[in-house]
Short mmCIF file of the C-alpha atoms (twelve columns), coordinates in Angstrom:
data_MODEL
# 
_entry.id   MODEL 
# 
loop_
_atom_site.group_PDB 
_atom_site.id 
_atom_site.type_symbol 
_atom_site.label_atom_id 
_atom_site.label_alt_id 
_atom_site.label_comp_id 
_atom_site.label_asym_id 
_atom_site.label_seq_id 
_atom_site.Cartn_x 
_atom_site.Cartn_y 
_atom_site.Cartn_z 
_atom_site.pdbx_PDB_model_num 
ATOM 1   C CA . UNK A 1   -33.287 18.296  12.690  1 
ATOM 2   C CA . UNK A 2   -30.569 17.645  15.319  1 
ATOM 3   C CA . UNK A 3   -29.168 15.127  13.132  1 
ATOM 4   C CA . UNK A 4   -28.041 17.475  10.698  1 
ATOM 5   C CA . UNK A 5   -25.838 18.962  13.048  1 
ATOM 6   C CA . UNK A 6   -23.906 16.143  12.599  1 
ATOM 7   C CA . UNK A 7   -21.147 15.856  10.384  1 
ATOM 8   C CA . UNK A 8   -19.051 13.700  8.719   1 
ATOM 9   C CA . UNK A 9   -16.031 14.380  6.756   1 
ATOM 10  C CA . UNK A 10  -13.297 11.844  4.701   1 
ATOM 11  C CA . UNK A 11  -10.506 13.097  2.585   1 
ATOM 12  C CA . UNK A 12  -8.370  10.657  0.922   1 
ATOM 13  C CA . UNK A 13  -5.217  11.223  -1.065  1 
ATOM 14  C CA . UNK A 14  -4.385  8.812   -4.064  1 
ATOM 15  C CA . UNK A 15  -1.017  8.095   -5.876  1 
ATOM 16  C CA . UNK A 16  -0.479  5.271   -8.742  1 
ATOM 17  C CA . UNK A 17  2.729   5.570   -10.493 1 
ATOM 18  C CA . UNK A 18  4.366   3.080   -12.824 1 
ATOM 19  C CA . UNK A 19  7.630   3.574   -15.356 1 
ATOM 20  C CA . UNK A 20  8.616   0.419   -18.100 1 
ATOM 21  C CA . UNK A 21  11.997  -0.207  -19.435 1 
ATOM 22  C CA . UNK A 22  13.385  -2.448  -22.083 1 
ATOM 23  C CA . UNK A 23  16.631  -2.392  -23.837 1 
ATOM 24  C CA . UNK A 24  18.156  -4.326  -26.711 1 
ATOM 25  C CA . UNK A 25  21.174  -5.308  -25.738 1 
ATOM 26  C CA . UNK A 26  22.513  -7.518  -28.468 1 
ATOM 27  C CA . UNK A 27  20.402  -8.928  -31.708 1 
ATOM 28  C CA . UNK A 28  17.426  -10.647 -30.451 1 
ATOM 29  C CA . UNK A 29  18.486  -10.001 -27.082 1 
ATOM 30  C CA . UNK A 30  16.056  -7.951  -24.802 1 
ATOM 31  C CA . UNK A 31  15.916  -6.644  -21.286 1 
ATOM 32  C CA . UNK A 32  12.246  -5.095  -20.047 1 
ATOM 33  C CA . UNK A 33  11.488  -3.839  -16.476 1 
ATOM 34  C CA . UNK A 34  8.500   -2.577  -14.655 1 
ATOM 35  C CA . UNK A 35  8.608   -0.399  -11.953 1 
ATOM 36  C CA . UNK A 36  4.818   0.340   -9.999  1 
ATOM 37  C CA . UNK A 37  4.092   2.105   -7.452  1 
ATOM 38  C CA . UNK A 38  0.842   3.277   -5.389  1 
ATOM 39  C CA . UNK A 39  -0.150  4.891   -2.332  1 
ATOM 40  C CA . UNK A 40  -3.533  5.891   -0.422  1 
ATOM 41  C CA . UNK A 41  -3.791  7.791   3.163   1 
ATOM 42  C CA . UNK A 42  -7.632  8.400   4.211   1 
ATOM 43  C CA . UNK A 43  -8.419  10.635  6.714   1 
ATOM 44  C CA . UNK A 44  -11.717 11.149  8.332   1 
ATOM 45  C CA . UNK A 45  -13.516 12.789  11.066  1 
ATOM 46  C CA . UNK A 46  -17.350 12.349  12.229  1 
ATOM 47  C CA . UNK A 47  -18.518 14.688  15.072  1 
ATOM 48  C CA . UNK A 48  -21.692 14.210  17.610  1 
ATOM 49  C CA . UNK A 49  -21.839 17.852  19.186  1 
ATOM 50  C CA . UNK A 50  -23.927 18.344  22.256  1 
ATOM 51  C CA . UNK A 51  -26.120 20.882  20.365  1 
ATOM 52  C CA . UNK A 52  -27.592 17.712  17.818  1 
ATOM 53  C CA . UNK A 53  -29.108 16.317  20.692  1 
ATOM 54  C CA . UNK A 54  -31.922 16.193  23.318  1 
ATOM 55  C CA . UNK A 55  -30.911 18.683  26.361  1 
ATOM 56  C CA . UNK A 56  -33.178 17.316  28.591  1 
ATOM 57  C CA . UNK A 57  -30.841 14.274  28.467  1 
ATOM 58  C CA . UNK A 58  -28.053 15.779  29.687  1 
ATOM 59  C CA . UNK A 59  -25.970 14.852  26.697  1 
ATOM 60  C CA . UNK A 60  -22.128 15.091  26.293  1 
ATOM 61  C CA . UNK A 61  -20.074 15.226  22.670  1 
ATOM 62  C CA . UNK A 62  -18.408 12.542  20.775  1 
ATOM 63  C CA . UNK A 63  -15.321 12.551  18.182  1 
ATOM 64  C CA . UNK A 64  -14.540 9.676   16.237  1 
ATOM 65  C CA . UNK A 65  -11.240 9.382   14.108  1 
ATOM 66  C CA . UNK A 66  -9.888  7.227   11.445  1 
ATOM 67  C CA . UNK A 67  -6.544  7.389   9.303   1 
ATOM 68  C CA . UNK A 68  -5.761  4.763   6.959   1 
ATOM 69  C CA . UNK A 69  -2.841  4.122   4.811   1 
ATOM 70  C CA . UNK A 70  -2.104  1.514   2.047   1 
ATOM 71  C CA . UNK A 71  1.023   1.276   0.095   1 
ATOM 72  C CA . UNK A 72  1.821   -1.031  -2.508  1 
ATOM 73  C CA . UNK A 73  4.866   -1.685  -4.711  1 
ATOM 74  C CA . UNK A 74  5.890   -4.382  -7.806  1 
ATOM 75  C CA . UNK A 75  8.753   -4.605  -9.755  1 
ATOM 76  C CA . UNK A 76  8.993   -7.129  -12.702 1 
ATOM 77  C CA . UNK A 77  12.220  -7.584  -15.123 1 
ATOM 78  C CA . UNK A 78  11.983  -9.691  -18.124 1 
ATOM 79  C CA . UNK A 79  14.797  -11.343 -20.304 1 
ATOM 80  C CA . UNK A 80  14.040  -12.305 -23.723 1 
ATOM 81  C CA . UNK A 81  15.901  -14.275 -26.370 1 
ATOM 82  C CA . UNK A 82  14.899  -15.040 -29.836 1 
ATOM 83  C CA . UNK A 83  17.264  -17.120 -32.089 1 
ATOM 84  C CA . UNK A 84  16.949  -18.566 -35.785 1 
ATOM 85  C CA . UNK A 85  17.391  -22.402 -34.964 1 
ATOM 86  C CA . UNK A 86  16.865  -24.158 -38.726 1 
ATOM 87  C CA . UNK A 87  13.464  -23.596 -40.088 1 
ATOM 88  C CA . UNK A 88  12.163  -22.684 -36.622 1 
ATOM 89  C CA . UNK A 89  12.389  -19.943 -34.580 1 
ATOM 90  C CA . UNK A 90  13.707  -20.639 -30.513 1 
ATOM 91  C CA . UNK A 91  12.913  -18.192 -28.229 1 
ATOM 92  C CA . UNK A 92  13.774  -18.084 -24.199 1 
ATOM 93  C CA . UNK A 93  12.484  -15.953 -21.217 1 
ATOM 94  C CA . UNK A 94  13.591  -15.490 -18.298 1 
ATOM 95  C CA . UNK A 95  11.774  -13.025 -15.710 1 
ATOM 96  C CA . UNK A 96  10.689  -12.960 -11.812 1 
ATOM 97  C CA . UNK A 97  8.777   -10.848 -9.553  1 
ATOM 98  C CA . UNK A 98  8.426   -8.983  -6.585  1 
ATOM 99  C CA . UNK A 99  5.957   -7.525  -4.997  1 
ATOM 100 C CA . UNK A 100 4.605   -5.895  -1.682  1 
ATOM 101 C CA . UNK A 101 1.777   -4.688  0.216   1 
ATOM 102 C CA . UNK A 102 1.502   -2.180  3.513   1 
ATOM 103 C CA . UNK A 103 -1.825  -1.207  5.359   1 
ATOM 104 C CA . UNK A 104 -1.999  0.036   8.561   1 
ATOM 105 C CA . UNK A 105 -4.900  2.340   10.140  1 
ATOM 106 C CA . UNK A 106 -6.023  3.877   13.580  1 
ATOM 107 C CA . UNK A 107 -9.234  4.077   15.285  1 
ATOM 108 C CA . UNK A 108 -9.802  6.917   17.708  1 
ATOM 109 C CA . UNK A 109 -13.097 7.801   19.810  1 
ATOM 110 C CA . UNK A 110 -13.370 10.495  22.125  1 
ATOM 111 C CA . UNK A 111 -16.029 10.941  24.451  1 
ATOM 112 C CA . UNK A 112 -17.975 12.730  27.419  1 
ATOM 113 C CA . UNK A 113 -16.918 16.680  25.730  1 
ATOM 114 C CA . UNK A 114 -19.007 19.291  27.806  1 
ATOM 115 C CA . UNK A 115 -18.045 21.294  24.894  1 
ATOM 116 C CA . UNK A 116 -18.646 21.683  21.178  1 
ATOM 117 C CA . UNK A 117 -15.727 23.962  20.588  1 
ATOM 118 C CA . UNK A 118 -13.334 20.965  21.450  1 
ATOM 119 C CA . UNK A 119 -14.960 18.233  19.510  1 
ATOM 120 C CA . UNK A 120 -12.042 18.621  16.921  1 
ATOM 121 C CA . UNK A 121 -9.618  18.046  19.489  1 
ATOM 122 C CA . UNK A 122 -8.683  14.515  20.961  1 
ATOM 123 C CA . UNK A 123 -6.286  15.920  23.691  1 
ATOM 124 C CA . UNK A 124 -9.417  17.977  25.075  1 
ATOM 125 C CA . UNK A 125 -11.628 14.639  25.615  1 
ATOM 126 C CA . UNK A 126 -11.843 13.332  28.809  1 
ATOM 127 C CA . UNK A 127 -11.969 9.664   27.738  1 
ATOM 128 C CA . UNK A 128 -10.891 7.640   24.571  1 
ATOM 129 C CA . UNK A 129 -10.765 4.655   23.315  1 
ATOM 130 C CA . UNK A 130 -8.689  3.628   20.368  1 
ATOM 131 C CA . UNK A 131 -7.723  0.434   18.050  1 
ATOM 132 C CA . UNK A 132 -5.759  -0.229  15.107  1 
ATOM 133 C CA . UNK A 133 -4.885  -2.841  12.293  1 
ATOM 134 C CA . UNK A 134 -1.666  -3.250  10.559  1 
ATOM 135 C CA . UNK A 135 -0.163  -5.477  7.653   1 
ATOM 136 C CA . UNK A 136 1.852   -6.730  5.663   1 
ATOM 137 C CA . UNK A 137 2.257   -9.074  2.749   1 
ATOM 138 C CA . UNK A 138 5.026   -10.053 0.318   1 
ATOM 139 C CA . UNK A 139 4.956   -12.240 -2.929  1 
ATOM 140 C CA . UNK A 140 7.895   -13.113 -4.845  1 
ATOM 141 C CA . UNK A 141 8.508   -15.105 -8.369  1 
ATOM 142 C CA . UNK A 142 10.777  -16.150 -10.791 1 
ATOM 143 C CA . UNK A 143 9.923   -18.162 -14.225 1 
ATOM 144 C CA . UNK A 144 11.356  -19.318 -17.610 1 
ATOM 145 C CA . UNK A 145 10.127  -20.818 -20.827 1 
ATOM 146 C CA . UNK A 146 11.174  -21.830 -23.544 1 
ATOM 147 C CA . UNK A 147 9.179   -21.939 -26.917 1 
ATOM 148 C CA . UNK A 148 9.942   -23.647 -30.285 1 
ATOM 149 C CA . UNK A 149 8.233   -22.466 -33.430 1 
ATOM 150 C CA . UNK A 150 8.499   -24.786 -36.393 1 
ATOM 151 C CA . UNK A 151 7.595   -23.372 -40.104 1 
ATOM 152 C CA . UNK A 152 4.972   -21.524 -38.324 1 
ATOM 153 C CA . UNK A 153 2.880   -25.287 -38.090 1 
ATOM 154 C CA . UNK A 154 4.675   -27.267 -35.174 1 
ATOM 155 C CA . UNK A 155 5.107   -25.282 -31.097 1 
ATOM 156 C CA . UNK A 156 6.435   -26.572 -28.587 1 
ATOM 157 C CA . UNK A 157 6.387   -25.146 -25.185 1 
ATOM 158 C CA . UNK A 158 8.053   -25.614 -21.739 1 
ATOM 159 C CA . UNK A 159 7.488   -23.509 -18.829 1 
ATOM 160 C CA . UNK A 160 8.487   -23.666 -15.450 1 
ATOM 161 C CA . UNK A 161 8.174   -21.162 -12.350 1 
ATOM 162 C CA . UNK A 162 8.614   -20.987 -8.126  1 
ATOM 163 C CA . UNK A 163 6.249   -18.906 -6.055  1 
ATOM 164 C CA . UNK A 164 6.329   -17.656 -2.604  1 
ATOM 165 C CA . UNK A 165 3.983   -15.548 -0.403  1 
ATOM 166 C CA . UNK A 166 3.194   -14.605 2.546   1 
ATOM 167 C CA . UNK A 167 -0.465  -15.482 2.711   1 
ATOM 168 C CA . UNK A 168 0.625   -19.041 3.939   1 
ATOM 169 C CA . UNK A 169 2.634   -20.691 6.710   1 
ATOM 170 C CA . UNK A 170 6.419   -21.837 7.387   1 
ATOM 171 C CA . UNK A 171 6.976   -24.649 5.531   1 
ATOM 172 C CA . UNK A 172 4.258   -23.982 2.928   1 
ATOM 173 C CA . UNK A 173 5.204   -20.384 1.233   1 
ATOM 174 C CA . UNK A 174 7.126   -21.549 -1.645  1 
ATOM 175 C CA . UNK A 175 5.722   -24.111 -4.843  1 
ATOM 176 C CA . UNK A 176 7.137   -25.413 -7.986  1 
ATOM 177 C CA . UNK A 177 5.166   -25.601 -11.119 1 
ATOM 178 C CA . UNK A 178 6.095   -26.325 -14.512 1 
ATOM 179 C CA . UNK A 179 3.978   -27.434 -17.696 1 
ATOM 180 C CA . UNK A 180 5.044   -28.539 -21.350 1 
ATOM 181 C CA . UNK A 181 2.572   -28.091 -24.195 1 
ATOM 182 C CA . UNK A 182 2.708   -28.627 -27.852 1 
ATOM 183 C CA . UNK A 183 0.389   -26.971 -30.910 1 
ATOM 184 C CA . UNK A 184 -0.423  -28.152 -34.692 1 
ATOM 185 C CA . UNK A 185 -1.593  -25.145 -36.712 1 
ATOM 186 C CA . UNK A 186 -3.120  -27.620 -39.876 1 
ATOM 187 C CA . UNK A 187 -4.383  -24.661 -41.357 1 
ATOM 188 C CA . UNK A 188 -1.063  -24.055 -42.395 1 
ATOM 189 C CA . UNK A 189 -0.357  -27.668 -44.091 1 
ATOM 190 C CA . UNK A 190 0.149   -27.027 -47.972 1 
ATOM 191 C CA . UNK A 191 -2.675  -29.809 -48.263 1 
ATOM 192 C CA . UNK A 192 -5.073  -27.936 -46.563 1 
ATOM 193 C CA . UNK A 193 -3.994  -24.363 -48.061 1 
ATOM 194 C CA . UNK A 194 -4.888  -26.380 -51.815 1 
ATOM 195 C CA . UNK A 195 -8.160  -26.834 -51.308 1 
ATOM 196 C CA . UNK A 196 -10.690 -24.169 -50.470 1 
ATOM 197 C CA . UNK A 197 -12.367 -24.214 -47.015 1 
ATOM 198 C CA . UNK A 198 -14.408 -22.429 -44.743 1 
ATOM 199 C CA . UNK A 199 -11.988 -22.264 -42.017 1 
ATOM 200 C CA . UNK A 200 -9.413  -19.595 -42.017 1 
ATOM 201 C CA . UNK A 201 -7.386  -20.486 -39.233 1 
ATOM 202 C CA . UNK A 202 -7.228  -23.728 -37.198 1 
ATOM 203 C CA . UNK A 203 -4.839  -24.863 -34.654 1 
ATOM 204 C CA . UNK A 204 -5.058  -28.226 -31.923 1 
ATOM 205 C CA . UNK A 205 -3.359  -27.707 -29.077 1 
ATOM 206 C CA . UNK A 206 -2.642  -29.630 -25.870 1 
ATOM 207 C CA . UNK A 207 -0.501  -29.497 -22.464 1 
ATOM 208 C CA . UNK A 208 0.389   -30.967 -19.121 1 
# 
């Protein structure tokens, strides 16, 4: 039953906060932002007292502690543009984002305590040991497209965007990617809406 003598004990506190913005700032023009936010900070404690062992071994207490902390933050604005262009409808974003990520922790043993009324203290042990971990990482993005709806049948798309993080090297943080696609919704063709069919809605779609 010396076991149950010893204890273990983690508290953690939590916090995830986010607020979203958008305002119209002209006819069919439209600024949105995001704004998150979240932290965590763990702290625990697991204690070996003299009294959960055998005596006949002499034994001395141990203290082990651990605080952890993790903070993370992202922020995302948004510009969008929708304009009448003929019989289709031409629409442009604009947006980017930023984002960031902090953990750090620290790893503290304390050993050879002649006495359980100290366990609780570090200062009191006379010998520790410690480690700890830290890091960071950082992401960044901006992007635009642009998107052409014709008569609701015909869509064009183009899209194009730059990335960087912090996962990879100098040299290799940052890459380009863009894409174009196009759409045919037939099941909006006058010839097809004539004639009765099984299919409700039917669209063919491709992209590079």
């Amino acid at each position: 039953f010396g076991t149950l003598l010893q204890t273990y004990k983690a508290k953690t506190n939590f916090l995830n906060s986010n607020l979203s913005l958008s305002y119209h700032i002209i006819k069919g023009l439209t600024f949105i932002t995001s704004f998150g936010y979240n932290t965590s900070q763990s702290n625990q404690i697991s204690l070996t007292p003299i009294a959960s062992q055998d005596p006949s071994t002499q034994p001395t207490g141990t203290s082990q502690f651990g605080n952890n902390s993790n903070k993370n933050w992202i922020i995302e604005p948004q510009i969008n543009y929708e304009l009448q262009l003929g019989p289709g409808k031409l629409t442009f974003l604009v947006g980017g984002s930023a984002q960031g990520n902090t953990t750090d922790g620290i790893y503290i043993v304390g050993q050879g305590y002649t006495s359980d009324a100290l366990l609780r203290t570090i200062s009191n042990s006379p010998s520790t040991g410690t480690s700890d971990n830290y890091g960071e990482y950082r992401y960044a993005s901006v992007f635009g497209r642009v998107n052409y709806n014709l008569d609701n049948k015909y869509v064009i798309n183009l899209s194009a965007r730059r990335d960087g993080s912090s996962n990879y090297g100098p040299g290799n943080q940052y890459g380009n990617f863009a894409s174009i696609g196009g759409a045919w919704l037939f099941t909006e063709e006058s010839w097809f809406k004539e004639h009765p069919s099984f299919l409700s809605f039917g669209k063919l779609r491709g992209s590079y």
